[in-house]
mmCIF file of N, CA, C and O in Angstrom:
data_model
loop_
_atom_site.group_PDB
_atom_site.id
_atom_site.type_symbol
_atom_site.label_atom_id
_atom_site.label_comp_id
_atom_site.label_asym_id
_atom_site.label_seq_id
_atom_site.Cartn_x
_atom_site.Cartn_y
_atom_site.Cartn_z
ATOM 1 N N MET A 299 -13.469 23.062 -25.358
ATOM 2 C CA MET A 299 -12.865 21.168 -24.355
ATOM 3 C C MET A 299 -13.353 20.618 -23.360
ATOM 4 O O MET A 299 -13.339 21.844 -22.241
ATOM 5 N N PRO A 300 -14.121 19.931 -23.335
ATOM 6 C CA PRO A 300 -14.844 19.369 -21.883
ATOM 7 C C PRO A 300 -13.867 19.079 -20.752
ATOM 8 O O PRO A 300 -12.253 19.123 -21.245
ATOM 9 N N LYS A 301 -14.120 19.323 -19.335
ATOM 10 C CA LYS A 301 -13.105 19.206 -18.321
ATOM 11 C C LYS A 301 -12.742 17.211 -18.346
ATOM 12 O O LYS A 301 -13.346 16.370 -18.809
ATOM 13 N N MET A 302 -11.660 16.868 -18.060
ATOM 14 C CA MET A 302 -11.088 15.739 -18.083
ATOM 15 C C MET A 302 -11.829 15.155 -16.290
ATOM 16 O O MET A 302 -12.092 15.655 -15.784
ATOM 17 N N LYS A 303 -12.198 13.529 -17.112
ATOM 18 C CA LYS A 303 -12.514 12.810 -15.649
ATOM 19 C C LYS A 303 -11.425 12.354 -14.721
ATOM 20 O O LYS A 303 -10.766 12.293 -15.473
ATOM 21 N N SER A 304 -11.693 11.884 -13.786
ATOM 22 C CA SER A 304 -10.722 11.506 -12.690
ATOM 23 C C SER A 304 -10.718 10.140 -13.032
ATOM 24 O O SER A 304 -11.529 9.440 -13.961
ATOM 25 N N LYS A 305 -9.489 9.851 -12.845
ATOM 26 C CA LYS A 305 -9.291 8.197 -12.570
ATOM 27 C C LYS A 305 -9.916 7.551 -11.643
ATOM 28 O O LYS A 305 -9.289 7.211 -10.581
ATOM 29 N N ARG A 306 -11.183 6.900 -12.067
ATOM 30 C CA ARG A 306 -11.772 5.882 -10.993
ATOM 31 C C ARG A 306 -10.962 5.063 -10.559
ATOM 32 O O ARG A 306 -11.037 4.572 -9.205
ATOM 33 N N ALA A 307 -10.248 4.270 -11.292
ATOM 34 C CA ALA A 307 -9.312 3.174 -10.608
ATOM 35 C C ALA A 307 -8.087 3.429 -9.442
ATOM 36 O O ALA A 307 -8.193 3.118 -8.522
ATOM 37 N N LEU A 308 -7.775 4.843 -10.060
ATOM 38 C CA LEU A 308 -6.876 5.669 -9.412
ATOM 39 C C LEU A 308 -7.283 5.966 -7.904
ATOM 40 O O LEU A 308 -6.649 5.942 -6.664
ATOM 41 N N MET A 309 -8.917 6.522 -7.827
ATOM 42 C CA MET A 309 -9.494 7.518 -6.916
ATOM 43 C C MET A 309 -9.763 5.924 -5.667
ATOM 44 O O MET A 309 -9.781 6.156 -4.804
ATOM 45 N N LYS A 310 -9.530 4.692 -6.415
ATOM 46 C CA LYS A 310 -10.057 3.746 -5.685
ATOM 47 C C LYS A 310 -8.580 3.340 -4.454
ATOM 48 O O LYS A 310 -9.022 2.373 -3.770
ATOM 49 N N ARG A 311 -7.621 3.544 -5.242
ATOM 50 C CA ARG A 311 -6.364 2.743 -4.479
ATOM 51 C C ARG A 311 -5.760 4.136 -3.518
ATOM 52 O O ARG A 311 -4.853 3.638 -3.108
ATOM 53 N N ILE A 312 -6.249 5.121 -3.797
ATOM 54 C CA ILE A 312 -5.567 6.127 -2.858
ATOM 55 C C ILE A 312 -6.379 6.962 -2.197
ATOM 56 O O ILE A 312 -7.802 7.285 -2.449
ATOM 57 N N ARG A 313 -6.033 7.569 -0.863
ATOM 58 C CA ARG A 313 -7.032 8.303 -0.083
ATOM 59 C C ARG A 313 -6.276 9.856 0.598
ATOM 60 O O ARG A 313 -4.827 9.839 0.526
ATOM 61 N N ILE A 314 -6.920 10.657 0.478
ATOM 62 C CA ILE A 314 -6.350 12.456 0.366
ATOM 63 C C ILE A 314 -6.498 12.268 2.116
ATOM 64 O O ILE A 314 -7.600 12.322 2.664
ATOM 65 N N THR A 315 -5.125 12.880 2.744
ATOM 66 C CA THR A 315 -5.433 13.232 4.371
ATOM 67 C C THR A 315 -5.653 14.224 4.301
ATOM 68 O O THR A 315 -5.982 15.020 3.616
ATOM 69 N N GLY A 316 -6.034 14.599 5.429
ATOM 70 C CA GLY A 316 -6.536 15.998 6.337
ATOM 71 C C GLY A 316 -5.437 16.923 5.837
ATOM 72 O O GLY A 316 -5.938 18.303 5.226
ATOM 73 N N SER A 317 -4.264 16.575 5.493
ATOM 74 C CA SER A 317 -3.633 17.940 5.190
ATOM 75 C C SER A 317 -2.959 18.282 3.531
ATOM 76 O O SER A 317 -2.365 18.875 2.961
ATOM 77 N N GLY A 318 -4.290 16.954 2.897
ATOM 78 C CA GLY A 318 -3.823 17.147 1.303
ATOM 79 C C GLY A 318 -2.985 16.635 0.866
ATOM 80 O O GLY A 318 -2.282 16.111 -0.330
ATOM 81 N N LYS A 319 -1.961 15.129 1.792
ATOM 82 C CA LYS A 319 -1.053 14.573 1.201
ATOM 83 C C LYS A 319 -1.900 13.218 0.118
ATOM 84 O O LYS A 319 -3.132 13.193 0.813
ATOM 85 N N LEU A 320 -1.197 12.380 -0.259
ATOM 86 C CA LEU A 320 -1.949 11.410 -0.761
ATOM 87 C C LEU A 320 -1.179 9.701 0.133
ATOM 88 O O LEU A 320 -0.318 9.699 -0.185
ATOM 89 N N LYS A 321 -2.086 9.212 0.321
ATOM 90 C CA LYS A 321 -1.631 7.897 0.827
ATOM 91 C C LYS A 321 -2.446 6.647 0.369
ATOM 92 O O LYS A 321 -3.252 7.068 -0.744
ATOM 93 N N ARG A 322 -1.244 5.539 0.152
ATOM 94 C CA ARG A 322 -1.377 4.172 -0.683
ATOM 95 C C ARG A 322 -1.662 3.000 0.393
ATOM 96 O O ARG A 322 -0.748 3.276 0.975
ATOM 97 N N ASP A 323 -1.820 2.173 -0.236
ATOM 98 C CA ASP A 323 -1.489 0.783 0.709
ATOM 99 C C ASP A 323 -0.103 0.802 -0.330
ATOM 100 O O ASP A 323 -0.402 0.593 -1.438
ATOM 101 N N CYS A 324 0.739 -0.582 0.492
ATOM 102 C CA CYS A 324 1.620 -1.069 0.023
ATOM 103 C C CYS A 324 0.979 -2.344 -1.213
ATOM 104 O O CYS A 324 0.027 -2.993 -0.875
ATOM 105 N N THR A 325 2.191 -2.849 -1.824
ATOM 106 C CA THR A 325 2.090 -3.673 -3.109
ATOM 107 C C THR A 325 2.731 -5.173 -2.564
ATOM 108 O O THR A 325 3.294 -4.865 -1.169
ATOM 109 N N LYS A 326 2.375 -6.515 -2.667
ATOM 110 C CA LYS A 326 3.117 -7.459 -2.976
ATOM 111 C C LYS A 326 2.497 -7.818 -1.261
ATOM 112 O O LYS A 326 3.072 -8.774 -0.791
ATOM 113 N N ARG A 327 1.313 -7.648 -1.059
ATOM 114 C CA ARG A 327 0.666 -8.534 -0.145
ATOM 115 C C ARG A 327 -0.687 -9.456 -0.350
ATOM 116 O O ARG A 327 -1.312 -9.864 0.727
ATOM 117 N N ARG A 328 -1.111 -9.702 -1.493
ATOM 118 C CA ARG A 328 -2.150 -10.205 -1.980
ATOM 119 C C ARG A 328 -2.154 -11.276 -1.532
ATOM 120 O O ARG A 328 -2.953 -12.488 -1.286
ATOM 121 N N HIS A 329 -0.860 -12.324 -2.624
ATOM 122 C CA HIS A 329 -0.944 -13.686 -2.219
ATOM 123 C C HIS A 329 0.582 -14.012 -2.121
ATOM 124 O O HIS A 329 1.480 -13.318 -2.025
ATOM 125 N N LEU A 330 0.765 -15.353 -2.223
ATOM 126 C CA LEU A 330 2.410 -15.557 -2.367
ATOM 127 C C LEU A 330 2.852 -15.475 -0.417
ATOM 128 O O LEU A 330 3.597 -15.364 -0.470
ATOM 129 N N ALA A 331 2.064 -15.397 0.549
ATOM 130 C CA ALA A 331 2.355 -14.975 1.862
ATOM 131 C C ALA A 331 3.399 -15.735 2.705
ATOM 132 O O ALA A 331 3.997 -15.224 3.376
ATOM 133 N N PRO A 332 2.919 -17.213 2.230
ATOM 134 C CA PRO A 332 3.833 -17.916 3.063
ATOM 135 C C PRO A 332 5.449 -17.890 2.694
ATOM 136 O O PRO A 332 6.243 -18.275 3.103
ATOM 137 N N ASN A 333 5.755 -17.272 1.602
ATOM 138 C CA ASN A 333 7.236 -16.940 1.385
ATOM 139 C C ASN A 333 7.593 -15.860 1.602
ATOM 140 O O ASN A 333 9.038 -15.700 1.779
ATOM 141 N N LYS A 334 6.865 -15.061 2.265
ATOM 142 C CA LYS A 334 7.539 -13.881 3.328
ATOM 143 C C LYS A 334 7.712 -13.997 4.144
ATOM 144 O O LYS A 334 7.034 -14.352 5.368
ATOM 145 N N THR A 335 8.608 -13.200 5.150
ATOM 146 C CA THR A 335 8.799 -13.292 6.617
ATOM 147 C C THR A 335 7.923 -12.347 7.291
ATOM 148 O O THR A 335 7.180 -11.469 6.483
ATOM 149 N N THR A 336 7.636 -12.625 8.354
ATOM 150 C CA THR A 336 6.681 -12.314 8.983
ATOM 151 C C THR A 336 7.023 -10.711 9.464
ATOM 152 O O THR A 336 5.971 -9.999 9.342
ATOM 153 N N LYS A 337 8.396 -10.486 9.776
ATOM 154 C CA LYS A 337 8.617 -9.259 9.608
ATOM 155 C C LYS A 337 8.620 -8.336 8.268
ATOM 156 O O LYS A 337 7.607 -6.784 8.466
ATOM 157 N N GLN A 338 8.440 -8.637 6.751
ATOM 158 C CA GLN A 338 7.902 -8.320 5.896
ATOM 159 C C GLN A 338 6.406 -7.997 5.819
ATOM 160 O O GLN A 338 6.217 -6.547 5.254
ATOM 161 N N LYS A 339 5.686 -8.920 6.569
ATOM 162 C CA LYS A 339 4.313 -8.924 6.231
ATOM 163 C C LYS A 339 3.600 -7.869 7.564
ATOM 164 O O LYS A 339 2.779 -6.758 6.810
ATOM 165 N N ARG A 340 4.354 -7.326 8.196
ATOM 166 C CA ARG A 340 4.450 -6.743 9.545
ATOM 167 C C ARG A 340 4.248 -5.103 8.916
ATOM 168 O O ARG A 340 3.588 -4.262 9.057
ATOM 169 N N HIS A 341 5.542 -5.163 7.875
ATOM 170 C CA HIS A 341 5.620 -3.943 7.569
ATOM 171 C C HIS A 341 5.227 -3.170 6.363
ATOM 172 O O HIS A 341 4.390 -2.162 6.272
ATOM 173 N N LEU A 342 4.213 -3.905 5.511
ATOM 174 C CA LEU A 342 3.480 -4.222 4.656
ATOM 175 C C LEU A 342 1.955 -4.048 4.928
ATOM 176 O O LEU A 342 1.311 -3.048 4.072
ATOM 177 N N ARG A 343 1.722 -3.977 6.167
ATOM 178 C CA ARG A 343 0.159 -3.492 6.941
ATOM 179 C C ARG A 343 -0.060 -2.142 6.650
ATOM 180 O O ARG A 343 -0.992 -1.822 6.695
ATOM 181 N N HIS A 344 1.159 -1.263 6.860
ATOM 182 C CA HIS A 344 0.785 0.311 6.826
ATOM 183 C C HIS A 344 1.118 1.028 5.936
ATOM 184 O O HIS A 344 1.701 0.304 5.070
ATOM 185 N N ALA A 345 -0.291 1.798 5.773
ATOM 186 C CA ALA A 345 -0.219 2.320 4.426
ATOM 187 C C ALA A 345 1.295 3.577 4.577
ATOM 188 O O ALA A 345 1.817 4.208 5.557
ATOM 189 N N ARG A 346 1.411 4.010 3.246
ATOM 190 C CA ARG A 346 2.681 4.913 2.534
ATOM 191 C C ARG A 346 2.293 6.128 2.067
ATOM 192 O O ARG A 346 0.736 6.203 1.333
ATOM 193 N N LEU A 347 2.997 7.329 2.605
ATOM 194 C CA LEU A 347 2.562 8.318 1.301
ATOM 195 C C LEU A 347 3.301 8.292 0.228
ATOM 196 O O LEU A 347 3.978 7.467 -0.312
ATOM 197 N N ILE A 348 2.462 8.688 -0.917
ATOM 198 C CA ILE A 348 2.562 8.946 -2.420
ATOM 199 C C ILE A 348 4.295 9.880 -2.260
ATOM 200 O O ILE A 348 4.249 10.715 -2.121
ATOM 201 N N SER A 349 5.191 9.108 -3.159
ATOM 202 C CA SER A 349 6.602 10.230 -3.147
ATOM 203 C C SER A 349 6.344 11.288 -4.018
ATOM 204 O O SER A 349 5.542 11.361 -4.538
ATOM 205 N N ASN A 350 7.450 12.038 -3.742
ATOM 206 C CA ASN A 350 7.252 13.333 -4.229
ATOM 207 C C ASN A 350 7.408 13.374 -5.713
ATOM 208 O O ASN A 350 6.946 14.283 -6.308
ATOM 209 N N SER A 351 8.487 12.468 -6.046
ATOM 210 C CA SER A 351 8.257 12.399 -7.793
ATOM 211 C C SER A 351 7.019 12.248 -8.355
ATOM 212 O O SER A 351 6.808 12.272 -9.460
ATOM 213 N N ASP A 352 6.125 11.159 -8.080
ATOM 214 C CA ASP A 352 4.875 10.782 -8.232
ATOM 215 C C ASP A 352 3.955 11.753 -7.823
ATOM 216 O O ASP A 352 2.672 11.821 -8.537
ATOM 217 N N TYR A 353 3.875 12.607 -6.990
ATOM 218 C CA TYR A 353 2.840 13.515 -6.406
ATOM 219 C C TYR A 353 2.433 14.257 -7.468
ATOM 220 O O TYR A 353 0.912 14.256 -7.803
ATOM 221 N N LYS A 354 3.094 15.385 -8.346
ATOM 222 C CA LYS A 354 2.309 15.772 -9.569
ATOM 223 C C LYS A 354 1.393 15.077 -10.314
ATOM 224 O O LYS A 354 0.197 15.447 -10.820
ATOM 225 N N ARG A 355 1.968 13.698 -10.732
ATOM 226 C CA ARG A 355 1.342 13.228 -11.931
ATOM 227 C C ARG A 355 -0.118 12.597 -11.328
ATOM 228 O O ARG A 355 -1.293 12.502 -11.961
ATOM 229 N N VAL A 356 0.354 12.092 -9.831
ATOM 230 C CA VAL A 356 -1.197 11.356 -9.359
ATOM 231 C C VAL A 356 -2.463 12.323 -9.273
ATOM 232 O O VAL A 356 -3.329 12.530 -9.184
ATOM 233 N N LYS A 357 -1.826 13.537 -8.722
ATOM 234 C CA LYS A 357 -2.705 14.928 -8.358
ATOM 235 C C LYS A 357 -3.594 15.456 -9.650
ATOM 236 O O LYS A 357 -4.773 15.085 -9.366
ATOM 237 N N PHE A 358 -2.897 15.004 -10.642
ATOM 238 C CA PHE A 358 -3.332 15.640 -12.214
ATOM 239 C C PHE A 358 -4.428 14.732 -12.631
ATOM 240 O O PHE A 358 -5.479 14.888 -13.008
ATOM 241 N N LEU A 359 -4.177 13.447 -12.298
ATOM 242 C CA LEU A 359 -4.869 12.505 -12.364
ATOM 243 C C LEU A 359 -6.548 12.070 -11.445
ATOM 244 O O LEU A 359 -7.531 11.657 -12.088
ATOM 245 N N ILE A 360 -6.247 12.783 -10.582
ATOM 246 C CA ILE A 360 -7.385 12.536 -9.779
ATOM 247 C C ILE A 360 -8.414 13.344 -9.428
ATOM 248 O O ILE A 360 -9.463 13.480 -9.109
ATOM 249 N N LYS A 361 -7.865 14.788 -10.043
ATOM 250 C CA LYS A 361 -8.817 16.085 -10.167
ATOM 251 C C LYS A 361 -9.967 15.891 -11.278
ATOM 252 O O LYS A 361 -9.798 15.382 -12.081
#
């Protein structure tokens, strides 16, 4: 059986940190920004780590 290909769409959306954790950007910032408060937009600027519950599934898809 051939190897599984990595999911390229997912590869474009996450980055692997130096320690091997998975980093992702926040959702809900692309449009409709005037409806959001300045505080909401400021907090959405920073990247987040993938949660532990999703880590195993995502790691499998990018290998």
